[in-house]
Amino acid sequence: MMKGWMKCGLAGAVVLMASFWGGSVRAAGISLKQVSGPVYVVEDNYYVKENSMVYFGAKGVTVVGATWTPDTARELHKLIKRVSSKPVLEVINTNYHTDRAGGNAYWKSIGAKVVATRQTRDLMKSDWAEIVAFTRKGLPEYPDLPLVLPNVVHDGDFKLQEGKVRAFYAGPAHTPDGIFVYFPDEQVLYGNCILKEKLGNLSFANVKEYPQTIERLKAMKLPIKTVIGGHDSPLHGPELIDHYEELIKAAPQS
Ligand SMILES: [Zn+2]
C-alpha cells in the first residue's frame, strides 16, 4: 500500500539559496514557475513530489495547496516574495491530507487566511491524526504535525480573486472532499490529487465513484488549455483528464 510513497532524492537537502531567472524561481526542494500570466505552478519535491499553485492577484497572492509542512511553506513563501512583494492573502486546502494542509501553521503565522470547504474542514478535524500517522508510516521523517484548521470555511464552491480563482467540488475521488481549482482567464485547471500521470495512492479513494466525478468535471465543459497534475510532472493538456479516468477505471476495486 505504501510502495508508492518513496522519499525523493532531494528531500532533506535544504539549501536556502534561490535564484531568479525568467518566470521561474527555485530552491533545492521547491520551484515556482509561471504557467500563464498570474498563474504559477509549484513543484514541491519534499516527501512525495506534489504540485501546488500560486495566483498573483492585483491586491495579493493566493496559494492553492499549503504544501507538506510549515518548513516547505516557508520555503515556498521565499520564492513567492521574489516574484511579488504583495502579501499572501489566503491559502486553499484542496483536501484534508498532509500534502495539501501540512503547511497551515506557517501560513497562519504570516497572517494569511486558510480557506477550505466545510467538508474538508470537518474531515481534517476528525481525521488529521490518522492522516499524519498514515503519512509517517510511509515517510518516517515526516513531522508529527498538530491539527491546524482552516479559518475561512465555505459551505460549497467558492471564488477568490474576484472570480479569477474558482474552487469547486465534483464528487468523491482520491479523497471524499478533494476540489478542483480553475483559473478561467488563463483556462488552467488544477487537478489537485485527483488528476495526475500515475494512479498513485488509493488508500482513501472512492474507486467506484471516482470515474463519475471525472465525468461530472467533463460535463462542465470548461474551456481548458492546461491541466496541472497534483503529483508527478505538472504540465499537461486536457488529455490528462481522460488519461487518469482510464487509469482509475482499470484499477482494482477494493
Ligand atoms: Zn496528494
mmCIF file of C-alpha atoms and ligand atoms in Angstrom:
data_model
loop_
_atom_site.group_PDB
_atom_site.id
_atom_site.type_symbol
_atom_site.label_atom_id
_atom_site.label_comp_id
_atom_site.label_asym_id
_atom_site.label_seq_id
_atom_site.Cartn_x
_atom_site.Cartn_y
_atom_site.Cartn_z
ATOM 1 C CA MET A 1 0.000 0.000 0.000
ATOM 2 C CA MET A 2 2.844 2.368 0.814
ATOM 3 C CA LYS A 3 5.129 1.334 -2.017
ATOM 4 C CA GLY A 4 4.429 4.500 -3.989
ATOM 5 C CA TRP A 5 5.480 6.701 -1.115
ATOM 6 C CA MET A 6 9.163 6.845 -1.925
ATOM 7 C CA LYS A 7 11.347 9.518 -0.491
ATOM 8 C CA CYS A 8 12.567 11.858 -3.186
ATOM 9 C CA GLY A 9 16.326 12.240 -3.500
ATOM 10 C CA LEU A 10 16.087 15.983 -2.984
ATOM 11 C CA ALA A 11 14.143 15.722 0.231
ATOM 12 C CA GLY A 12 16.002 16.945 3.247
ATOM 13 C CA ALA A 13 18.577 18.850 1.248
ATOM 14 C CA VAL A 14 17.539 22.268 2.459
ATOM 15 C CA VAL A 15 19.526 24.827 0.535
ATOM 16 C CA LEU A 16 18.029 28.210 1.095
ATOM 17 C CA MET A 17 19.707 29.937 -1.825
ATOM 18 C CA ALA A 18 17.217 30.578 -4.562
ATOM 19 C CA SER A 19 17.950 32.111 -7.927
ATOM 20 C CA PHE A 20 15.661 34.008 -10.239
ATOM 21 C CA TRP A 21 15.509 33.967 -13.993
ATOM 22 C CA GLY A 22 12.686 34.330 -16.482
ATOM 23 C CA GLY A 23 9.417 33.457 -14.800
ATOM 24 C CA SER A 24 10.965 30.831 -12.607
ATOM 25 C CA VAL A 25 12.476 30.719 -9.137
ATOM 26 C CA ARG A 26 13.989 27.694 -7.449
ATOM 27 C CA ALA A 27 15.248 26.473 -4.137
ATOM 28 C CA ALA A 28 16.630 22.989 -3.528
ATOM 29 C CA GLY A 29 13.337 21.277 -2.947
ATOM 30 C CA ILE A 30 10.778 23.679 -4.390
ATOM 31 C CA SER A 31 10.389 25.616 -7.622
ATOM 32 C CA LEU A 32 7.869 28.232 -8.692
ATOM 33 C CA LYS A 33 7.304 28.597 -12.417
ATOM 34 C CA GLN A 34 4.962 30.741 -14.492
ATOM 35 C CA VAL A 35 2.263 28.809 -16.350
ATOM 36 C CA SER A 36 0.296 31.716 -17.833
ATOM 37 C CA GLY A 37 0.070 35.351 -16.695
ATOM 38 C CA PRO A 38 -0.518 35.432 -12.928
ATOM 39 C CA VAL A 39 -0.858 31.630 -12.662
ATOM 40 C CA TYR A 40 2.248 29.801 -11.403
ATOM 41 C CA VAL A 41 2.932 26.159 -10.608
ATOM 42 C CA VAL A 42 4.833 24.977 -7.527
ATOM 43 C CA GLU A 43 6.846 21.769 -7.774
ATOM 44 C CA ASP A 44 7.464 20.634 -4.208
ATOM 45 C CA ASN A 45 9.992 17.779 -4.197
ATOM 46 C CA TYR A 46 9.858 17.048 -0.478
ATOM 47 C CA TYR A 47 8.467 13.711 0.765
ATOM 48 C CA VAL A 48 6.362 12.559 -2.219
ATOM 49 C CA LYS A 49 6.534 15.125 -5.004
ATOM 50 C CA GLU A 50 3.454 17.317 -5.060
ATOM 51 C CA ASN A 51 2.494 20.217 -7.310
ATOM 52 C CA SER A 52 0.626 23.204 -5.908
ATOM 53 C CA MET A 53 -0.227 26.580 -7.444
ATOM 54 C CA VAL A 54 0.139 30.289 -6.818
ATOM 55 C CA TYR A 55 -2.017 33.111 -8.220
ATOM 56 C CA PHE A 56 -0.511 36.602 -8.167
ATOM 57 C CA GLY A 57 -3.513 38.923 -7.901
ATOM 58 C CA ALA A 58 -3.771 42.704 -8.040
ATOM 59 C CA LYS A 59 -4.011 43.066 -4.256
ATOM 60 C CA GLY A 60 -2.232 39.972 -3.078
ATOM 61 C CA VAL A 61 -1.365 36.356 -3.566
ATOM 62 C CA THR A 62 -3.493 33.198 -3.356
ATOM 63 C CA VAL A 63 -1.710 29.898 -2.733
ATOM 64 C CA VAL A 64 -3.528 26.735 -3.853
ATOM 65 C CA GLY A 65 -2.320 23.915 -1.605
ATOM 66 C CA ALA A 66 -0.470 24.591 1.673
ATOM 67 C CA THR A 67 2.463 22.255 0.763
ATOM 68 C CA TRP A 68 3.645 19.451 3.058
ATOM 69 C CA THR A 69 4.859 21.203 6.206
ATOM 70 C CA PRO A 70 5.408 24.633 7.783
ATOM 71 C CA ASP A 71 9.039 24.386 6.598
ATOM 72 C CA THR A 72 8.115 23.709 2.952
ATOM 73 C CA ALA A 73 5.545 26.517 3.174
ATOM 74 C CA ARG A 74 8.244 28.903 4.424
ATOM 75 C CA GLU A 75 10.471 27.873 1.536
ATOM 76 C CA LEU A 76 7.671 28.496 -0.959
ATOM 77 C CA HIS A 77 6.948 31.873 0.615
ATOM 78 C CA LYS A 78 10.588 32.903 -0.012
ATOM 79 C CA LEU A 79 10.106 32.114 -3.702
ATOM 80 C CA ILE A 80 6.784 33.987 -3.813
ATOM 81 C CA LYS A 81 8.493 37.082 -2.373
ATOM 82 C CA ARG A 82 10.982 37.016 -5.256
ATOM 83 C CA VAL A 83 8.105 37.360 -7.734
ATOM 84 C CA SER A 84 5.902 39.831 -5.839
ATOM 85 C CA SER A 85 6.095 41.999 -2.748
ATOM 86 C CA LYS A 86 2.323 41.721 -2.277
ATOM 87 C CA PRO A 87 1.097 39.787 0.764
ATOM 88 C CA VAL A 88 -0.151 36.212 0.715
ATOM 89 C CA LEU A 89 -3.845 36.785 1.356
ATOM 90 C CA GLU A 90 -5.038 33.216 1.538
ATOM 91 C CA VAL A 91 -4.121 29.574 1.117
ATOM 92 C CA ILE A 92 -6.570 26.913 -0.060
ATOM 93 C CA ASN A 93 -6.546 23.440 1.483
ATOM 94 C CA THR A 94 -7.690 21.466 -1.574
ATOM 95 C CA ASN A 95 -8.250 18.350 0.536
ATOM 96 C CA TYR A 96 -7.683 17.395 4.187
ATOM 97 C CA HIS A 97 -4.480 15.427 3.606
ATOM 98 C CA THR A 98 -0.935 16.320 4.668
ATOM 99 C CA ASP A 99 0.290 17.336 1.197
ATOM 100 C CA ARG A 100 -2.475 19.961 0.924
ATOM 101 C CA ALA A 101 -2.794 21.155 4.539
ATOM 102 C CA GLY A 102 0.520 20.368 6.287
ATOM 103 C CA GLY A 103 1.822 23.914 5.833
ATOM 104 C CA ASN A 104 -1.173 25.583 7.515
ATOM 105 C CA ALA A 105 0.649 26.659 10.698
ATOM 106 C CA TYR A 106 3.194 28.662 8.695
ATOM 107 C CA TRP A 107 0.612 30.386 6.504
ATOM 108 C CA LYS A 108 -1.457 31.363 9.537
ATOM 109 C CA SER A 109 1.687 32.682 11.246
ATOM 110 C CA ILE A 110 2.219 35.221 8.439
ATOM 111 C CA GLY A 111 -1.397 36.361 8.634
ATOM 112 C CA ALA A 112 -2.769 34.518 5.604
ATOM 113 C CA LYS A 113 -6.251 33.080 5.780
ATOM 114 C CA VAL A 114 -6.522 29.317 5.365
ATOM 115 C CA VAL A 115 -9.553 28.553 3.208
ATOM 116 C CA ALA A 116 -11.406 25.278 2.631
ATOM 117 C CA THR A 117 -14.834 23.785 2.110
ATOM 118 C CA ARG A 118 -16.759 22.677 5.174
ATOM 119 C CA GLN A 119 -16.323 19.063 4.081
ATOM 120 C CA THR A 120 -12.532 19.440 4.072
ATOM 121 C CA ARG A 121 -12.521 21.286 7.370
ATOM 122 C CA ASP A 122 -14.697 18.646 9.033
ATOM 123 C CA LEU A 123 -12.597 15.751 7.701
ATOM 124 C CA MET A 124 -9.437 17.483 8.839
ATOM 125 C CA LYS A 125 -10.905 17.931 12.306
ATOM 126 C CA SER A 126 -11.934 14.280 12.609
ATOM 127 C CA ASP A 127 -9.125 12.534 10.696
ATOM 128 C CA TRP A 128 -5.989 14.700 10.898
ATOM 129 C CA ALA A 129 -4.199 12.465 13.404
ATOM 130 C CA GLU A 130 -4.981 9.445 11.241
ATOM 131 C CA ILE A 131 -3.618 11.013 8.051
ATOM 132 C CA VAL A 132 -0.473 12.208 9.832
ATOM 133 C CA ALA A 133 0.078 8.683 11.193
ATOM 134 C CA PHE A 134 -0.511 7.241 7.701
ATOM 135 C CA THR A 135 1.980 9.692 6.194
ATOM 136 C CA ARG A 136 4.590 8.908 8.867
ATOM 137 C CA LYS A 137 4.157 5.183 8.276
ATOM 138 C CA GLY A 138 5.327 5.651 4.693
ATOM 139 C CA LEU A 139 7.602 8.631 5.359
ATOM 140 C CA PRO A 140 9.046 8.325 8.873
ATOM 141 C CA GLU A 141 10.839 11.678 8.548
ATOM 142 C CA TYR A 142 7.506 13.490 8.135
ATOM 143 C CA PRO A 143 6.908 15.583 11.292
ATOM 144 C CA ASP A 144 4.149 14.743 13.766
ATOM 145 C CA LEU A 145 2.251 17.921 12.961
ATOM 146 C CA PRO A 146 -0.607 19.117 15.159
ATOM 147 C CA LEU A 147 -4.001 19.932 13.681
ATOM 148 C CA VAL A 148 -4.252 23.470 12.271
ATOM 149 C CA LEU A 149 -7.722 24.023 10.871
ATOM 150 C CA PRO A 150 -8.790 26.395 8.088
ATOM 151 C CA ASN A 151 -10.165 29.681 9.441
ATOM 152 C CA VAL A 152 -12.336 30.554 6.427
ATOM 153 C CA VAL A 153 -14.863 27.832 5.644
ATOM 154 C CA HIS A 154 -17.235 27.733 2.674
ATOM 155 C CA ASP A 155 -20.347 25.566 2.598
ATOM 156 C CA GLY A 156 -19.841 24.810 -1.092
ATOM 157 C CA ASP A 157 -17.909 26.020 -4.109
ATOM 158 C CA PHE A 158 -16.177 29.373 -3.781
ATOM 159 C CA LYS A 159 -14.421 32.071 -5.791
ATOM 160 C CA LEU A 160 -11.389 34.131 -4.845
ATOM 161 C CA GLN A 161 -9.513 36.966 -6.556
ATOM 162 C CA GLU A 162 -12.768 38.472 -7.899
ATOM 163 C CA GLY A 163 -13.689 35.269 -9.704
ATOM 164 C CA LYS A 164 -10.292 34.659 -11.244
ATOM 165 C CA VAL A 165 -9.698 31.680 -8.936
ATOM 166 C CA ARG A 166 -12.644 29.263 -8.766
ATOM 167 C CA ALA A 167 -12.730 26.279 -6.432
ATOM 168 C CA PHE A 168 -15.370 23.606 -6.996
ATOM 169 C CA TYR A 169 -16.296 20.123 -5.863
ATOM 170 C CA ALA A 170 -17.325 17.425 -8.338
ATOM 171 C CA GLY A 171 -17.663 14.393 -6.036
ATOM 172 C CA PRO A 172 -15.613 11.772 -4.183
ATOM 173 C CA ALA A 173 -12.352 10.724 -5.823
ATOM 174 C CA HIS A 174 -8.842 10.464 -4.321
ATOM 175 C CA THR A 175 -10.420 11.594 -1.043
ATOM 176 C CA PRO A 176 -14.087 12.257 -0.197
ATOM 177 C CA ASP A 177 -13.521 16.020 -0.220
ATOM 178 C CA GLY A 178 -10.974 16.970 -2.903
ATOM 179 C CA ILE A 179 -11.759 20.037 -5.009
ATOM 180 C CA PHE A 180 -10.582 21.331 -8.368
ATOM 181 C CA VAL A 181 -9.395 24.900 -8.854
ATOM 182 C CA TYR A 182 -9.986 26.647 -12.168
ATOM 183 C CA PHE A 183 -8.393 29.827 -13.480
ATOM 184 C CA PRO A 184 -10.876 30.999 -16.161
ATOM 185 C CA ASP A 185 -8.850 33.816 -17.730
ATOM 186 C CA GLU A 186 -5.901 31.505 -18.373
ATOM 187 C CA GLN A 187 -8.025 28.358 -18.941
ATOM 188 C CA VAL A 188 -5.903 26.434 -16.470
ATOM 189 C CA LEU A 189 -7.360 23.626 -14.324
ATOM 190 C CA TYR A 190 -5.603 22.458 -11.169
ATOM 191 C CA GLY A 191 -6.234 18.718 -10.853
ATOM 192 C CA ASN A 192 -5.250 18.503 -7.164
ATOM 193 C CA CYS A 193 -4.550 14.894 -6.026
ATOM 194 C CA ILE A 194 -7.425 13.809 -8.290
ATOM 195 C CA LEU A 195 -5.680 14.158 -11.671
ATOM 196 C CA LYS A 196 -2.081 13.072 -12.289
ATOM 197 C CA GLU A 197 0.059 10.940 -14.581
ATOM 198 C CA LYS A 198 0.177 7.858 -12.362
ATOM 199 C CA LEU A 199 -2.548 6.023 -10.483
ATOM 200 C CA GLY A 200 -0.999 6.953 -7.124
ATOM 201 C CA ASN A 201 -2.192 6.038 -3.664
ATOM 202 C CA LEU A 202 -5.806 4.850 -3.437
ATOM 203 C CA SER A 203 -5.946 4.170 0.315
ATOM 204 C CA PHE A 204 -8.540 6.910 0.875
ATOM 205 C CA ALA A 205 -10.072 6.859 -2.610
ATOM 206 C CA ASN A 206 -13.604 6.038 -3.691
ATOM 207 C CA VAL A 207 -12.605 3.920 -6.689
ATOM 208 C CA LYS A 208 -16.214 3.281 -7.709
ATOM 209 C CA GLU A 209 -17.313 6.906 -7.777
ATOM 210 C CA TYR A 210 -14.005 8.359 -8.993
ATOM 211 C CA PRO A 211 -14.831 7.977 -12.737
ATOM 212 C CA GLN A 212 -18.278 9.530 -12.168
ATOM 213 C CA THR A 213 -16.601 12.518 -10.531
ATOM 214 C CA ILE A 214 -14.315 12.895 -13.552
ATOM 215 C CA GLU A 215 -17.364 12.623 -15.835
ATOM 216 C CA ARG A 216 -19.032 15.450 -13.879
ATOM 217 C CA LEU A 217 -15.917 17.559 -14.391
ATOM 218 C CA LYS A 218 -16.002 16.830 -18.129
ATOM 219 C CA ALA A 219 -19.727 17.643 -18.317
ATOM 220 C CA MET A 220 -18.961 21.171 -17.117
ATOM 221 C CA LYS A 221 -17.250 21.722 -20.485
ATOM 222 C CA LEU A 222 -14.812 24.245 -19.069
ATOM 223 C CA PRO A 223 -12.503 25.721 -21.682
ATOM 224 C CA ILE A 224 -9.177 24.158 -20.704
ATOM 225 C CA LYS A 225 -5.759 24.720 -22.241
ATOM 226 C CA THR A 226 -3.651 23.379 -19.388
ATOM 227 C CA VAL A 227 -4.256 20.808 -16.664
ATOM 228 C CA ILE A 228 -1.870 20.812 -13.717
ATOM 229 C CA GLY A 229 -1.419 17.330 -12.274
ATOM 230 C CA GLY A 230 -1.191 17.356 -8.485
ATOM 231 C CA HIS A 231 1.621 14.801 -8.444
ATOM 232 C CA ASP A 232 4.244 13.566 -10.937
ATOM 233 C CA SER A 233 5.022 16.051 -13.742
ATOM 234 C CA PRO A 234 2.731 19.083 -13.541
ATOM 235 C CA LEU A 235 2.138 20.437 -17.041
ATOM 236 C CA HIS A 236 -0.399 18.701 -19.264
ATOM 237 C CA GLY A 237 -3.117 19.424 -21.764
ATOM 238 C CA PRO A 238 -6.754 18.455 -21.179
ATOM 239 C CA GLU A 239 -5.903 14.869 -22.205
ATOM 240 C CA LEU A 240 -4.694 14.290 -18.620
ATOM 241 C CA ILE A 241 -8.364 14.066 -17.597
ATOM 242 C CA ASP A 242 -9.116 11.117 -19.891
ATOM 243 C CA HIS A 243 -5.735 9.584 -19.098
ATOM 244 C CA TYR A 244 -6.469 9.404 -15.381
ATOM 245 C CA GLU A 245 -10.035 8.275 -15.971
ATOM 246 C CA GLU A 246 -8.695 5.273 -17.880
ATOM 247 C CA LEU A 247 -6.203 4.512 -15.113
ATOM 248 C CA ILE A 248 -8.847 4.616 -12.384
ATOM 249 C CA LYS A 249 -11.361 2.567 -14.381
ATOM 250 C CA ALA A 250 -8.716 -0.159 -14.745
ATOM 251 C CA ALA A 251 -7.822 -0.073 -11.027
ATOM 252 C CA PRO A 252 -8.961 -2.972 -8.833
ATOM 253 C CA GLN A 253 -11.943 -2.062 -6.645
ATOM 254 C CA SER A 254 -11.438 -2.928 -3.019
HETATM 255 ZN ZN ZN B 1 -1.794 14.126 -2.949
#
